[in-house]
PDB file of C-alpha atoms in Angstrom:
ATOM      1  CA  MET J  30      76.445  81.266  88.079  1.00 47.00           C
ATOM      2  CA  THR J  31      75.742  78.081  90.024  1.00 52.00           C
ATOM      3  CA  ASP J  32      75.910  77.664  93.782  1.00 62.00           C
ATOM      4  CA  THR J  33      78.684  75.060  93.506  1.00 76.00           C
ATOM      5  CA  VAL J  34      81.342  77.678  94.230  1.00 92.00           C
ATOM      6  CA  PRO J  35      84.518  76.934  96.194  1.00 93.00           C
ATOM      7  CA  TYR J  36      83.526  79.383  98.944  1.00 95.00           C
ATOM      8  CA  TYR J  37      80.163  77.734  99.658  1.00 95.00           C
ATOM      9  CA  GLU J  38      81.334  75.718 102.694  1.00 94.00           C
ATOM     10  CA  ASP J  39      85.054  76.396 103.084  1.00 96.00           C
ATOM     11  CA  PHE J  40      86.390  79.030 105.508  1.00 96.00           C
ATOM     12  CA  ALA J  41      89.678  79.555 103.649  1.00 96.00           C
ATOM     13  CA  GLU J  42      87.897  80.035 100.312  1.00 97.00           C
ATOM     14  CA  ILE J  43      85.382  82.412 101.895  1.00 97.00           C
ATOM     15  CA  LYS J  44      88.149  84.647 103.260  1.00 97.00           C
ATOM     16  CA  LYS J  45      89.957  84.484  99.930  1.00 97.00           C
ATOM     17  CA  LYS J  46      86.769  85.618  98.166  1.00 98.00           C
ATOM     18  CA  ILE J  47      86.122  88.452 100.637  1.00 98.00           C
ATOM     19  CA  TRP J  48      89.598  89.940 100.283  1.00 98.00           C
ATOM     20  CA  SER J  49      89.489  89.514  96.525  1.00 98.00           C
ATOM     21  CA  MET J  50      86.292  91.584  96.413  1.00 98.00           C
ATOM     22  CA  LEU J  51      87.704  94.233  98.760  1.00 98.00           C
ATOM     23  CA  THR J  52      91.021  94.679  96.952  1.00 98.00           C
ATOM     24  CA  ASN J  53      89.287  94.731  93.563  1.00 98.00           C
ATOM     25  CA  ALA J  54      86.882  97.432  94.788  1.00 98.00           C
ATOM     26  CA  VAL J  55      89.777  99.809  95.478  1.00 97.00           C
ATOM     27  CA  LYS J  56      90.621  99.797  91.750  1.00 96.00           C
ATOM     28  CA  ASP J  57      87.228  99.073  90.161  1.00 97.00           C
ATOM     29  CA  ARG J  58      84.898 102.087  90.302  1.00 95.00           C
ATOM     30  CA  SER J  59      81.943  99.925  89.232  1.00 97.00           C
ATOM     31  CA  SER J  60      82.329  97.426  92.078  1.00 98.00           C
ATOM     32  CA  PRO J  61      79.449  97.508  94.610  1.00 97.00           C
ATOM     33  CA  PHE J  62      82.042  96.908  97.338  1.00 98.00           C
ATOM     34  CA  ARG J  63      83.669 100.251  96.473  1.00 98.00           C
ATOM     35  CA  ILE J  64      80.908 102.220  98.226  1.00 98.00           C
ATOM     36  CA  PRO J  65      80.004 100.523 101.515  1.00 98.00           C
ATOM     37  CA  VAL J  66      77.848 101.946 104.303  1.00 98.00           C
ATOM     38  CA  PHE J  67      79.875 103.172 107.285  1.00 98.00           C
ATOM     39  CA  ILE J  68      78.003 103.285 110.611  1.00 97.00           C
ATOM     40  CA  CYS J  69      79.271 105.007 113.741  1.00 96.00           C
ATOM     41  CA  GLY J  70      78.058 106.888 116.792  1.00 93.00           C
ATOM     42  CA  ASP J  71      77.178 106.341 120.420  1.00 84.00           C
ATOM     43  CA  GLN J  72      74.210 104.958 122.313  1.00 80.00           C
ATOM     44  CA  SER J  73      72.098 108.060 121.673  1.00 83.00           C
ATOM     45  CA  ASP J  74      73.149 109.009 118.135  1.00 86.00           C
ATOM     46  CA  PHE J  75      74.066 106.407 115.519  1.00 89.00           C
ATOM     47  CA  ASP J  76      74.032 107.160 111.807  1.00 91.00           C
ATOM     48  CA  GLY J  77      75.432 105.819 108.568  1.00 94.00           C
ATOM     49  CA  ARG J  78      76.738 107.146 105.290  1.00 95.00           C
ATOM     50  CA  ILE J  79      78.228 105.923 102.026  1.00 97.00           C
ATOM     51  CA  VAL J  80      82.023 106.084 101.903  1.00 97.00           C
ATOM     52  CA  VAL J  81      84.510 105.238  99.133  1.00 97.00           C
ATOM     53  CA  LEU J  82      86.895 102.370  99.817  1.00 98.00           C
ATOM     54  CA  ARG J  83      90.453 103.617  99.237  1.00 97.00           C
ATOM     55  CA  LYS J  84      92.602 100.791 100.587  1.00 97.00           C
ATOM     56  CA  ALA J  85      92.252  97.118 101.513  1.00 98.00           C
ATOM     57  CA  ASP J  86      95.272  95.668 103.317  1.00 97.00           C
ATOM     58  CA  GLU J  87      94.839  91.969 104.073  1.00 95.00           C
ATOM     59  CA  ALA J  88      98.299  91.591 105.645  1.00 93.00           C
ATOM     60  CA  ASN J  89      97.455  94.179 108.299  1.00 93.00           C
ATOM     61  CA  ASN J  90      93.722  93.394 108.438  1.00 94.00           C
ATOM     62  CA  LEU J  91      92.910  96.990 107.572  1.00 96.00           C
ATOM     63  CA  ILE J  92      90.755  99.054 105.240  1.00 97.00           C
ATOM     64  CA  GLN J  93      90.588 102.825 104.908  1.00 97.00           C
ATOM     65  CA  TYR J  94      88.702 105.705 103.342  1.00 98.00           C
ATOM     66  CA  HIS J  95      89.004 109.508 103.153  1.00 97.00           C
ATOM     67  CA  SER J  96      87.013 112.155 104.986  1.00 97.00           C
ATOM     68  CA  ASP J  97      86.953 115.836 106.005  1.00 96.00           C
ATOM     69  CA  ILE J  98      88.262 116.646 109.493  1.00 97.00           C
ATOM     70  CA  ARG J  99      85.210 118.923 109.951  1.00 95.00           C
ATOM     71  CA  SER J 100      82.719 116.091 109.321  1.00 94.00           C
ATOM     72  CA  ASP J 101      80.439 115.197 112.228  1.00 91.00           C
ATOM     73  CA  LYS J 102      81.577 111.570 111.994  1.00 94.00           C
ATOM     74  CA  ILE J 103      85.023 112.676 113.194  1.00 95.00           C
ATOM     75  CA  ARG J 104      83.501 113.892 116.442  1.00 93.00           C
ATOM     76  CA  LYS J 105      81.616 110.618 116.775  1.00 94.00           C
ATOM     77  CA  LEU J 106      84.730 108.525 116.136  1.00 96.00           C
ATOM     78  CA  LYS J 107      86.754 110.480 118.669  1.00 93.00           C
ATOM     79  CA  ALA J 108      84.062 109.701 121.242  1.00 93.00           C
ATOM     80  CA  ASN J 109      83.676 106.061 120.148  1.00 95.00           C
ATOM     81  CA  LYS J 110      86.268 104.511 117.841  1.00 96.00           C
ATOM     82  CA  ASN J 111      84.187 101.379 117.215  1.00 96.00           C
ATOM     83  CA  ALA J 112      82.140 101.251 114.014  1.00 97.00           C
ATOM     84  CA  ALA J 113      80.570  98.893 111.482  1.00 98.00           C
ATOM     85  CA  ILE J 114      80.878  98.730 107.700  1.00 98.00           C
ATOM     86  CA  LEU J 115      78.357  97.030 105.427  1.00 98.00           C
ATOM     87  CA  PHE J 116      79.085  95.759 101.894  1.00 98.00           C
ATOM     88  CA  TYR J 117      76.644  94.108  99.486  1.00 98.00           C
ATOM     89  CA  ASP J 118      77.049  92.795  95.950  1.00 98.00           C
ATOM     90  CA  LYS J 119      73.761  91.825  94.299  1.00 97.00           C
ATOM     91  CA  GLU J 120      75.382  89.930  91.412  1.00 96.00           C
ATOM     92  CA  GLU J 121      77.689  87.922  93.667  1.00 96.00           C
ATOM     93  CA  LYS J 122      74.862  87.481  96.204  1.00 97.00           C
ATOM     94  CA  ILE J 123      77.318  88.275  98.986  1.00 98.00           C
ATOM     95  CA  GLN J 124      76.930  90.530 102.026  1.00 98.00           C
ATOM     96  CA  VAL J 125      79.901  91.346 104.266  1.00 98.00           C
ATOM     97  CA  ARG J 126      79.697  93.114 107.615  1.00 98.00           C
ATOM     98  CA  LEU J 127      82.828  94.356 109.350  1.00 98.00           C
ATOM     99  CA  LYS J 128      83.196  95.361 112.985  1.00 96.00           C
ATOM    100  CA  VAL J 129      86.128  97.773 113.102  1.00 97.00           C
ATOM    101  CA  GLU J 130      88.198 100.010 115.367  1.00 96.00           C
ATOM    102  CA  CYS J 131      88.935 103.358 113.735  1.00 97.00           C
ATOM    103  CA  THR J 132      91.933 105.658 113.787  1.00 97.00           C
ATOM    104  CA  VAL J 133      91.528 109.256 112.590  1.00 98.00           C
ATOM    105  CA  ASN J 134      94.635 110.469 110.719  1.00 98.00           C
ATOM    106  CA  HIS J 135      95.066 114.199 110.113  1.00 98.00           C
ATOM    107  CA  ASP J 136      98.157 116.022 108.874  1.00 97.00           C
ATOM    108  CA  ASN J 137     100.565 113.120 109.356  1.00 97.00           C
ATOM    109  CA  LYS J 138     102.625 110.818 107.129  1.00 97.00           C
ATOM    110  CA  ILE J 139      99.581 108.679 106.333  1.00 97.00           C
ATOM    111  CA  THR J 140      97.491 111.623 105.117  1.00 97.00           C
ATOM    112  CA  LYS J 141     100.431 113.106 103.232  1.00 97.00           C
ATOM    113  CA  LYS J 142     100.958 109.852 101.337  1.00 96.00           C
ATOM    114  CA  SER J 143      97.251 109.503 100.481  1.00 96.00           C
ATOM    115  CA  TRP J 144      96.872 113.191  99.565  1.00 95.00           C
ATOM    116  CA  SER J 145      99.758 112.954  97.088  1.00 94.00           C
ATOM    117  CA  LYS J 146      97.793 110.297  95.192  1.00 92.00           C
ATOM    118  CA  THR J 147      94.478 112.171  95.040  1.00 91.00           C
ATOM    119  CA  GLN J 148      93.322 113.514  91.696  1.00 85.00           C
ATOM    120  CA  HIS J 149      92.504 117.155  90.956  1.00 79.00           C
ATOM    121  CA  ILE J 150      88.768 116.420  90.837  1.00 80.00           C
ATOM    122  CA  SER J 151      88.884 114.523  94.139  1.00 84.00           C
ATOM    123  CA  ARG J 152      90.267 117.531  96.016  1.00 87.00           C
ATOM    124  CA  LYS J 153      87.216 119.638  95.254  1.00 85.00           C
ATOM    125  CA  CYS J 154      85.198 118.587  98.313  1.00 86.00           C
ATOM    126  CA  TYR J 155      88.007 119.576 100.701  1.00 90.00           C
ATOM    127  CA  LEU J 156      87.974 123.165  99.427  1.00 85.00           C
ATOM    128  CA  VAL J 157      84.534 124.057 100.820  1.00 83.00           C
ATOM    129  CA  ASP J 158      84.563 127.048 103.182  1.00 81.00           C
ATOM    130  CA  ASN J 159      82.405 125.339 105.793  1.00 74.00           C
ATOM    131  CA  GLY J 160      82.493 121.712 106.848  1.00 74.00           C
ATOM    132  CA  PRO J 161      80.089 118.973 105.648  1.00 77.00           C
ATOM    133  CA  GLY J 162      76.699 119.222 107.343  1.00 74.00           C
ATOM    134  CA  THR J 163      76.955 122.971 108.038  1.00 76.00           C
ATOM    135  CA  GLU J 164      73.538 124.652 107.864  1.00 80.00           C
ATOM    136  CA  SER J 165      72.998 126.917 104.838  1.00 72.00           C
ATOM    137  CA  ASP J 166      70.343 129.486 103.920  1.00 75.00           C
ATOM    138  CA  ILE J 167      70.468 128.429 100.252  1.00 71.00           C
ATOM    139  CA  PRO J 168      71.085 125.213  98.265  1.00 80.00           C
ATOM    140  CA  THR J 169      74.846 125.024  97.858  1.00 69.00           C
ATOM    141  CA  SER J 170      77.817 122.811  97.096  1.00 66.00           C
ATOM    142  CA  GLY J 171      79.745 124.810  99.682  1.00 64.00           C
ATOM    143  CA  LEU J 172      82.215 125.991  97.038  1.00 68.00           C
ATOM    144  CA  LYS J 173      82.799 129.422  95.554  1.00 66.00           C
ATOM    145  CA  PRO J 174      81.543 129.597  91.899  1.00 61.00           C
ATOM    146  CA  GLU J 175      85.021 129.444  90.368  1.00 55.00           C
ATOM    147  CA  ARG J 176      85.931 126.354  92.343  1.00 56.00           C
ATOM    148  CA  ASP J 177      82.579 124.737  91.688  1.00 56.00           C
ATOM    149  CA  ASN J 178      83.534 124.770  87.991  1.00 60.00           C
ATOM    150  CA  PHE J 179      86.986 123.254  88.646  1.00 60.00           C
ATOM    151  CA  ASP J 180      88.615 126.578  87.762  1.00 65.00           C
ATOM    152  CA  TYR J 181      91.536 126.125  90.121  1.00 70.00           C
ATOM    153  CA  THR J 182      95.075 124.865  89.724  1.00 76.00           C
ATOM    154  CA  LYS J 183      96.679 121.836  91.331  1.00 78.00           C
ATOM    155  CA  GLU J 184      98.679 124.239  93.483  1.00 83.00           C
ATOM    156  CA  GLN J 185      95.502 126.014  94.638  1.00 81.00           C
ATOM    157  CA  SER J 186      93.945 122.654  95.461  1.00 85.00           C
ATOM    158  CA  GLU J 187      96.660 122.159  98.077  1.00 91.00           C
ATOM    159  CA  GLU J 188      94.561 124.397 100.338  1.00 90.00           C
ATOM    160  CA  GLY J 189      92.269 121.429 100.837  1.00 92.00           C
ATOM    161  CA  TYR J 190      94.947 119.385 102.556  1.00 94.00           C
ATOM    162  CA  LYS J 191      94.249 121.071 105.895  1.00 96.00           C
ATOM    163  CA  ASN J 192      90.793 119.434 105.860  1.00 96.00           C
ATOM    164  CA  PHE J 193      91.856 116.056 104.440  1.00 96.00           C
ATOM    165  CA  THR J 194      91.576 113.063 106.759  1.00 97.00           C
ATOM    166  CA  VAL J 195      92.236 109.347 106.406  1.00 98.00           C
ATOM    167  CA  ILE J 196      90.135 106.953 108.461  1.00 98.00           C
ATOM    168  CA  GLN J 197      91.904 103.638 109.068  1.00 98.00           C
ATOM    169  CA  CYS J 198      89.626 100.795 110.076  1.00 98.00           C
ATOM    170  CA  LYS J 199      91.232  97.873 111.885  1.00 96.00           C
ATOM    171  CA  ILE J 200      89.012  94.824 111.385  1.00 96.00           C
ATOM    172  CA  LYS J 201      87.939  93.065 114.571  1.00 95.00           C
ATOM    173  CA  SER J 202      85.481  90.664 112.954  1.00 95.00           C
ATOM    174  CA  ILE J 203      84.024  89.762 109.572  1.00 97.00           C
ATOM    175  CA  GLU J 204      80.543  88.366 109.036  1.00 98.00           C
ATOM    176  CA  TRP J 205      79.814  86.871 105.610  1.00 98.00           C
ATOM    177  CA  LEU J 206      76.438  85.930 104.122  1.00 98.00           C
ATOM    178  CA  TYR J 207      76.004  84.114 100.822  1.00 97.00           C
ATOM    179  CA  LEU J 208      72.472  84.077  99.408  1.00 95.00           C
ATOM    180  CA  ALA J 209      72.570  80.738  97.604  1.00 92.00           C
ATOM    181  CA  ALA J 210      69.536  79.243  95.867  1.00 88.00           C
ATOM    182  CA  LYS J 211      70.214  75.789  97.278  1.00 88.00           C
ATOM    183  CA  GLY J 212      70.601  77.166 100.798  1.00 92.00           C
ATOM    184  CA  HIS J 213      72.129  80.310 102.245  1.00 96.00           C
ATOM    185  CA  ARG J 214      75.427  80.155 104.124  1.00 97.00           C
ATOM    186  CA  ARG J 215      76.641  82.480 106.870  1.00 97.00           C
ATOM    187  CA  ALA J 216      79.972  82.575 108.700  1.00 98.00           C
ATOM    188  CA  ARG J 217      81.804  84.751 111.186  1.00 96.00           C
ATOM    189  CA  PHE J 218      85.541  85.321 111.573  1.00 95.00           C
ATOM    190  CA  GLU J 219      86.838  86.881 114.777  1.00 93.00           C
ATOM    191  CA  PHE J 220      90.378  88.285 114.913  1.00 87.00           C
ATOM    192  CA  ALA J 221      92.875  88.678 117.736  1.00 76.00           C
ATOM    193  CA  ASP J 222      95.893  90.942 117.700  1.00 63.00           C
ATOM    194  CA  ASN J 223      98.909  88.675 118.166  1.00 41.00           C
ATOM    195  CA  LEU J 224     101.097  90.988 120.300  1.00 37.00           C
ATOM    196  CA  GLY J 225     101.485  93.530 117.526  1.00 47.00           C
ATOM    197  CA  SER J 226     102.440  91.065 114.806  1.00 49.00           C
ATOM    198  CA  GLU J 227     100.201  89.946 111.950  1.00 55.00           C
ATOM    199  CA  ASN J 228      96.636  89.342 113.023  1.00 49.00           C
ATOM    200  CA  THR J 229      95.719  85.733 113.592  1.00 55.00           C
ATOM    201  CA  ILE J 230      92.230  84.329 113.371  1.00 52.00           C
ATOM    202  CA  SER J 231      91.068  83.430 116.842  1.00 76.00           C
ATOM    203  CA  ARG J 232      87.796  81.875 115.808  1.00 90.00           C
ATOM    204  CA  ASP J 233      85.938  80.852 112.634  1.00 94.00           C
ATOM    205  CA  TYR J 234      82.391  79.531 112.924  1.00 95.00           C
ATOM    206  CA  TRP J 235      79.147  79.032 111.060  1.00 97.00           C
ATOM    207  CA  LEU J 236      75.909  80.893 111.791  1.00 96.00           C
ATOM    208  CA  VAL J 237      72.343  80.100 110.849  1.00 96.00           C
ATOM    209  CA  PRO J 238      71.521  82.483 107.941  1.00 94.00           C
TER     210      PRO J 238
END
C-alpha cells in the first residue's frame, strides 16, 4: 500500500474513509475498528474499556454499542454523558478519536429492536446474577453452571433483557490521524446540530500530527 491514497489530503475523502471503516466494522468481526476503546468518567474517576461496535449511522452522526444496565459505566454516563472513543487499525495506519455525547437506553423501543437481533450466545453475559464488576470470593463468570455451558433455551435467555442496555453515542467531533511514510496527516472535524435536522459540519481543519 502506497501513501498516494485519495484520503491523504482531502477532507471529503477522509470522511468517506472513516465511515467506510466504521460501517464495515459492524459486519466484519475481524475489523480492528469493531472493538474500540470507550472512555468515560468524571474529573476524579476516568476509565476505559473495550466495547463492540454494533451500529454506525452516518446520516444521524451516531454509533452505538451494547452494555449491562448494572455496569459501573452506566453510573458514570448518567453523571457525565460526554465520552471519548478510540479506534486504531494497524494495517490501514489510521487512528480515529471521537468525542461523543451518550444516551443510555434501557427497556425502550431502541433496546427492544436491538435485543431482537441478538444471538443466543450473545445473551449469555446478560444472564449473570450480579452485575459486571461485582466483587466475588472465587473466580467466576457470574453464571450458574448450566448457563455457563449454554444449556438454556432462547426463551430462557429472555430473562437477560431486563439487564440489556444500548448506548447511543452522538458524535460531536472526529479526529483522524494517518501514519504515512512520506509524512503523517492529521485532521479534525467538528459538528453542529442544525436545529434537529441532519448534522452539518461546522468546521474542518488540519492539525500538526
